JSON list of C-alpha atoms in Angstrom, two decimals:
[
{"chain": "A", "resi": 1, "resn": "UNK", "atom": "CA", "xyz": [-9.53, -94.36, 4.55]},
{"chain": "A", "resi": 2, "resn": "UNK", "atom": "CA", "xyz": [-5.99, -95.54, 5.83]},
{"chain": "A", "resi": 3, "resn": "UNK", "atom": "CA", "xyz": [-3.13, -93.24, 4.86]},
{"chain": "A", "resi": 4, "resn": "UNK", "atom": "CA", "xyz": [-1.36, -96.11, 2.81]},
{"chain": "A", "resi": 5, "resn": "UNK", "atom": "CA", "xyz": [-4.51, -96.61, 0.67]},
{"chain": "A", "resi": 6, "resn": "UNK", "atom": "CA", "xyz": [-4.82, -92.80, 0.05]},
{"chain": "A", "resi": 7, "resn": "UNK", "atom": "CA", "xyz": [-1.23, -93.00, -1.29]},
{"chain": "A", "resi": 8, "resn": "UNK", "atom": "CA", "xyz": [-2.06, -95.77, -3.46]},
{"chain": "A", "resi": 9, "resn": "UNK", "atom": "CA", "xyz": [-5.08, -93.99, -4.90]},
{"chain": "A", "resi": 10, "resn": "UNK", "atom": "CA", "xyz": [-3.31, -90.56, -5.30]},
{"chain": "A", "resi": 11, "resn": "UNK", "atom": "CA", "xyz": [-0.19, -92.22, -6.99]},
{"chain": "A", "resi": 12, "resn": "UNK", "atom": "CA", "xyz": [-2.38, -94.15, -9.14]},
{"chain": "A", "resi": 13, "resn": "UNK", "atom": "CA", "xyz": [-4.47, -91.25, -10.18]},
{"chain": "A", "resi": 14, "resn": "UNK", "atom": "CA", "xyz": [-1.28, -89.28, -10.86]},
{"chain": "A", "resi": 15, "resn": "UNK", "atom": "CA", "xyz": [0.13, -92.12, -12.71]},
{"chain": "A", "resi": 16, "resn": "UNK", "atom": "CA", "xyz": [-2.98, -92.58, -14.98]},
{"chain": "A", "resi": 17, "resn": "UNK", "atom": "CA", "xyz": [-3.20, -88.76, -15.59]},
{"chain": "A", "resi": 18, "resn": "UNK", "atom": "CA", "xyz": [0.39, -88.77, -16.71]},
{"chain": "A", "resi": 19, "resn": "UNK", "atom": "CA", "xyz": [-0.31, -91.71, -18.83]},
{"chain": "A", "resi": 20, "resn": "UNK", "atom": "CA", "xyz": [-3.00, -89.76, -20.61]},
{"chain": "A", "resi": 21, "resn": "UNK", "atom": "CA", "xyz": [-0.76, -86.91, -21.20]},
{"chain": "A", "resi": 22, "resn": "UNK", "atom": "CA", "xyz": [2.01, -89.24, -22.57]},
{"chain": "A", "resi": 23, "resn": "UNK", "atom": "CA", "xyz": [-0.49, -91.04, -24.94]},
{"chain": "A", "resi": 24, "resn": "UNK", "atom": "CA", "xyz": [-1.99, -87.60, -26.15]},
{"chain": "A", "resi": 25, "resn": "UNK", "atom": "CA", "xyz": [1.59, -86.32, -26.97]},
{"chain": "A", "resi": 26, "resn": "UNK", "atom": "CA", "xyz": [2.15, -89.60, -28.90]},
{"chain": "A", "resi": 27, "resn": "UNK", "atom": "CA", "xyz": [-1.25, -88.90, -30.82]},
{"chain": "A", "resi": 28, "resn": "UNK", "atom": "CA", "xyz": [-0.16, -85.46, -31.55]},
{"chain": "A", "resi": 29, "resn": "UNK", "atom": "CA", "xyz": [3.43, -86.24, -32.67]},
{"chain": "A", "resi": 30, "resn": "UNK", "atom": "CA", "xyz": [5.05, -83.86, -30.03]},
{"chain": "A", "resi": 31, "resn": "UNK", "atom": "CA", "xyz": [6.80, -86.58, -28.02]},
{"chain": "A", "resi": 32, "resn": "UNK", "atom": "CA", "xyz": [10.23, -87.80, -29.30]},
{"chain": "A", "resi": 33, "resn": "UNK", "atom": "CA", "xyz": [10.57, -91.39, -29.22]},
{"chain": "A", "resi": 34, "resn": "UNK", "atom": "CA", "xyz": [6.93, -92.02, -29.57]},
{"chain": "A", "resi": 35, "resn": "UNK", "atom": "CA", "xyz": [5.45, -94.84, -31.73]},
{"chain": "A", "resi": 36, "resn": "UNK", "atom": "CA", "xyz": [7.27, -95.28, -35.14]},
{"chain": "A", "resi": 37, "resn": "UNK", "atom": "CA", "xyz": [5.25, -95.14, -38.41]},
{"chain": "A", "resi": 38, "resn": "UNK", "atom": "CA", "xyz": [5.65, -98.72, -38.62]},
{"chain": "A", "resi": 39, "resn": "UNK", "atom": "CA", "xyz": [3.50, -99.64, -35.54]},
{"chain": "A", "resi": 40, "resn": "UNK", "atom": "CA", "xyz": [0.60, -101.86, -36.41]},
{"chain": "A", "resi": 41, "resn": "UNK", "atom": "CA", "xyz": [-2.55, -99.99, -36.93]},
{"chain": "A", "resi": 42, "resn": "UNK", "atom": "CA", "xyz": [-4.33, -102.11, -34.10]},
{"chain": "A", "resi": 43, "resn": "UNK", "atom": "CA", "xyz": [-1.61, -101.00, -31.71]},
{"chain": "A", "resi": 44, "resn": "UNK", "atom": "CA", "xyz": [-1.93, -97.46, -32.63]},
{"chain": "A", "resi": 45, "resn": "UNK", "atom": "CA", "xyz": [-5.67, -97.61, -32.13]},
{"chain": "A", "resi": 46, "resn": "UNK", "atom": "CA", "xyz": [-5.01, -99.11, -28.59]},
{"chain": "A", "resi": 47, "resn": "UNK", "atom": "CA", "xyz": [-2.63, -96.50, -27.58]},
{"chain": "A", "resi": 48, "resn": "UNK", "atom": "CA", "xyz": [-4.94, -93.79, -29.02]},
{"chain": "A", "resi": 49, "resn": "UNK", "atom": "CA", "xyz": [-7.80, -95.36, -26.95]},
{"chain": "A", "resi": 50, "resn": "UNK", "atom": "CA", "xyz": [-5.54, -94.52, -23.71]},
{"chain": "A", "resi": 51, "resn": "UNK", "atom": "CA", "xyz": [-5.93, -90.85, -24.34]},
{"chain": "A", "resi": 52, "resn": "UNK", "atom": "CA", "xyz": [-9.55, -91.36, -23.21]},
{"chain": "A", "resi": 53, "resn": "UNK", "atom": "CA", "xyz": [-9.24, -94.51, -20.76]},
{"chain": "A", "resi": 54, "resn": "UNK", "atom": "CA", "xyz": [-6.12, -93.17, -18.71]},
{"chain": "A", "resi": 55, "resn": "UNK", "atom": "CA", "xyz": [-7.82, -89.80, -17.83]},
{"chain": "A", "resi": 56, "resn": "UNK", "atom": "CA", "xyz": [-11.32, -91.50, -17.41]},
{"chain": "A", "resi": 57, "resn": "UNK", "atom": "CA", "xyz": [-9.91, -94.25, -15.05]},
{"chain": "A", "resi": 58, "resn": "UNK", "atom": "CA", "xyz": [-7.93, -91.37, -12.96]},
{"chain": "A", "resi": 59, "resn": "UNK", "atom": "CA", "xyz": [-11.16, -89.36, -12.76]},
{"chain": "A", "resi": 60, "resn": "UNK", "atom": "CA", "xyz": [-13.23, -92.22, -11.54]},
{"chain": "A", "resi": 61, "resn": "UNK", "atom": "CA", "xyz": [-10.72, -93.26, -9.07]},
{"chain": "A", "resi": 62, "resn": "UNK", "atom": "CA", "xyz": [-10.26, -89.66, -7.89]},
{"chain": "A", "resi": 63, "resn": "UNK", "atom": "CA", "xyz": [-13.95, -89.55, -7.20]},
{"chain": "A", "resi": 64, "resn": "UNK", "atom": "CA", "xyz": [-13.49, -92.91, -5.17]},
{"chain": "A", "resi": 65, "resn": "UNK", "atom": "CA", "xyz": [-15.38, -95.03, -7.45]},
{"chain": "A", "resi": 66, "resn": "UNK", "atom": "CA", "xyz": [-14.75, -98.68, -7.77]},
{"chain": "A", "resi": 67, "resn": "UNK", "atom": "CA", "xyz": [-15.10, -98.58, -11.55]},
{"chain": "A", "resi": 68, "resn": "UNK", "atom": "CA", "xyz": [-11.90, -96.39, -11.60]},
{"chain": "A", "resi": 69, "resn": "UNK", "atom": "CA", "xyz": [-9.95, -98.89, -9.83]},
{"chain": "A", "resi": 70, "resn": "UNK", "atom": "CA", "xyz": [-11.03, -101.65, -12.05]},
{"chain": "A", "resi": 71, "resn": "UNK", "atom": "CA", "xyz": [-10.47, -99.60, -15.28]},
{"chain": "A", "resi": 72, "resn": "UNK", "atom": "CA", "xyz": [-7.25, -98.63, -13.99]},
{"chain": "A", "resi": 73, "resn": "UNK", "atom": "CA", "xyz": [-6.10, -102.25, -13.27]},
{"chain": "A", "resi": 74, "resn": "UNK", "atom": "CA", "xyz": [-7.36, -103.17, -16.98]},
{"chain": "A", "resi": 75, "resn": "UNK", "atom": "CA", "xyz": [-5.43, -100.31, -18.35]},
{"chain": "A", "resi": 76, "resn": "UNK", "atom": "CA", "xyz": [-2.19, -101.00, -16.46]},
{"chain": "A", "resi": 77, "resn": "UNK", "atom": "CA", "xyz": [-2.24, -104.63, -17.47]},
{"chain": "A", "resi": 78, "resn": "UNK", "atom": "CA", "xyz": [-3.29, -104.08, -21.33]},
{"chain": "A", "resi": 79, "resn": "UNK", "atom": "CA", "xyz": [-0.82, -101.34, -21.39]},
{"chain": "A", "resi": 80, "resn": "UNK", "atom": "CA", "xyz": [1.80, -103.42, -20.05]},
{"chain": "A", "resi": 81, "resn": "UNK", "atom": "CA", "xyz": [1.14, -106.10, -22.51]},
{"chain": "A", "resi": 82, "resn": "UNK", "atom": "CA", "xyz": [1.00, -103.67, -25.56]},
{"chain": "A", "resi": 83, "resn": "UNK", "atom": "CA", "xyz": [4.10, -102.17, -24.60]},
{"chain": "A", "resi": 84, "resn": "UNK", "atom": "CA", "xyz": [5.70, -105.77, -24.21]},
{"chain": "A", "resi": 85, "resn": "UNK", "atom": "CA", "xyz": [4.59, -106.49, -27.76]},
{"chain": "A", "resi": 86, "resn": "UNK", "atom": "CA", "xyz": [6.06, -103.23, -28.93]},
{"chain": "A", "resi": 87, "resn": "UNK", "atom": "CA", "xyz": [9.25, -103.44, -27.25]},
{"chain": "A", "resi": 88, "resn": "UNK", "atom": "CA", "xyz": [10.14, -106.94, -27.53]},
{"chain": "A", "resi": 89, "resn": "UNK", "atom": "CA", "xyz": [8.48, -108.28, -30.64]},
{"chain": "A", "resi": 90, "resn": "UNK", "atom": "CA", "xyz": [8.38, -105.13, -32.94]},
{"chain": "A", "resi": 91, "resn": "UNK", "atom": "CA", "xyz": [11.89, -103.56, -31.65]},
{"chain": "A", "resi": 92, "resn": "UNK", "atom": "CA", "xyz": [14.56, -105.98, -32.53]},
{"chain": "A", "resi": 93, "resn": "UNK", "atom": "CA", "xyz": [17.18, -103.76, -30.95]},
{"chain": "A", "resi": 94, "resn": "UNK", "atom": "CA", "xyz": [19.11, -106.02, -28.47]},
{"chain": "A", "resi": 95, "resn": "UNK", "atom": "CA", "xyz": [19.56, -105.37, -24.81]},
{"chain": "A", "resi": 96, "resn": "UNK", "atom": "CA", "xyz": [17.93, -102.64, -22.55]},
{"chain": "A", "resi": 97, "resn": "UNK", "atom": "CA", "xyz": [16.30, -99.83, -24.15]},
{"chain": "A", "resi": 98, "resn": "UNK", "atom": "CA", "xyz": [14.28, -96.86, -22.76]},
{"chain": "A", "resi": 99, "resn": "UNK", "atom": "CA", "xyz": [10.92, -98.58, -24.04]},
{"chain": "A", "resi": 100, "resn": "UNK", "atom": "CA", "xyz": [11.79, -101.87, -22.41]},
{"chain": "A", "resi": 101, "resn": "UNK", "atom": "CA", "xyz": [12.58, -99.98, -19.12]},
{"chain": "A", "resi": 102, "resn": "UNK", "atom": "CA", "xyz": [9.24, -98.17, -19.39]},
{"chain": "A", "resi": 103, "resn": "UNK", "atom": "CA", "xyz": [7.53, -101.53, -20.05]},
{"chain": "A", "resi": 104, "resn": "UNK", "atom": "CA", "xyz": [8.93, -102.88, -17.02]},
{"chain": "A", "resi": 105, "resn": "UNK", "atom": "CA", "xyz": [7.79, -99.94, -14.73]},
{"chain": "A", "resi": 106, "resn": "UNK", "atom": "CA", "xyz": [4.24, -100.12, -16.35]},
{"chain": "A", "resi": 107, "resn": "UNK", "atom": "CA", "xyz": [4.32, -103.92, -15.49]},
{"chain": "A", "resi": 108, "resn": "UNK", "atom": "CA", "xyz": [5.38, -103.38, -12.03]},
{"chain": "A", "resi": 109, "resn": "UNK", "atom": "CA", "xyz": [2.73, -100.83, -11.60]},
{"chain": "A", "resi": 110, "resn": "UNK", "atom": "CA", "xyz": [0.05, -103.22, -12.71]},
{"chain": "A", "resi": 111, "resn": "UNK", "atom": "CA", "xyz": [1.18, -106.02, -10.42]},
{"chain": "A", "resi": 112, "resn": "UNK", "atom": "CA", "xyz": [1.25, -103.61, -7.57]},
{"chain": "A", "resi": 113, "resn": "UNK", "atom": "CA", "xyz": [-2.28, -102.03, -8.20]},
{"chain": "A", "resi": 114, "resn": "UNK", "atom": "CA", "xyz": [-3.66, -105.64, -8.78]},
{"chain": "A", "resi": 115, "resn": "UNK", "atom": "CA", "xyz": [-2.11, -106.71, -5.38]},
{"chain": "A", "resi": 116, "resn": "UNK", "atom": "CA", "xyz": [-3.46, -103.58, -3.64]},
{"chain": "A", "resi": 117, "resn": "UNK", "atom": "CA", "xyz": [-6.89, -103.96, -5.16]},
{"chain": "A", "resi": 118, "resn": "UNK", "atom": "CA", "xyz": [-8.50, -106.12, -2.43]},
{"chain": "A", "resi": 119, "resn": "UNK", "atom": "CA", "xyz": [-7.33, -103.84, 0.35]},
{"chain": "A", "resi": 120, "resn": "UNK", "atom": "CA", "xyz": [-8.52, -100.63, -1.56]},
{"chain": "A", "resi": 121, "resn": "UNK", "atom": "CA", "xyz": [-11.84, -101.72, -3.08]},
{"chain": "A", "resi": 122, "resn": "UNK", "atom": "CA", "xyz": [-13.70, -101.80, 0.22]},
{"chain": "A", "resi": 123, "resn": "UNK", "atom": "CA", "xyz": [-12.95, -98.05, 0.67]},
{"chain": "A", "resi": 124, "resn": "UNK", "atom": "CA", "xyz": [-14.50, -97.03, -2.60]},
{"chain": "A", "resi": 125, "resn": "UNK", "atom": "CA", "xyz": [-17.94, -96.16, -3.54]},
{"chain": "A", "resi": 126, "resn": "UNK", "atom": "CA", "xyz": [-19.94, -98.80, -5.64]},
{"chain": "A", "resi": 127, "resn": "UNK", "atom": "CA", "xyz": [-22.73, -98.34, -8.16]},
{"chain": "A", "resi": 128, "resn": "UNK", "atom": "CA", "xyz": [-26.20, -97.97, -6.77]},
{"chain": "A", "resi": 129, "resn": "UNK", "atom": "CA", "xyz": [-28.52, -100.77, -7.72]},
{"chain": "A", "resi": 130, "resn": "UNK", "atom": "CA", "xyz": [-31.76, -99.90, -9.14]},
{"chain": "A", "resi": 131, "resn": "UNK", "atom": "CA", "xyz": [-34.97, -100.70, -7.05]}
]
């Protein structure tokens, strides 16, 4: 596996692991600046689901499974969209906010991982087919 692909995989695993911790902190209410009580239920359920999907994608990718890469892409894209909704539709504060900066970072990570996927995927294990 080329070094740059290892770096992409390691960074993605770390970011997904960090995301799982952040969403768990939000769920437990220990992170200041987390979702507000007025956040819609469907959005809170989505962010809660990331306490499972972030670490699952990280684990699968650390095991060099193609499913981890694909789940990681889905997590980043959906997280960017959910944070976009939370930070541009629900948050009426004008200008740049910490949440909007975070959403931009997540979006950049989603674009980068999707762009790298065709090069990374051949280096990962695929599910075995039943005979």
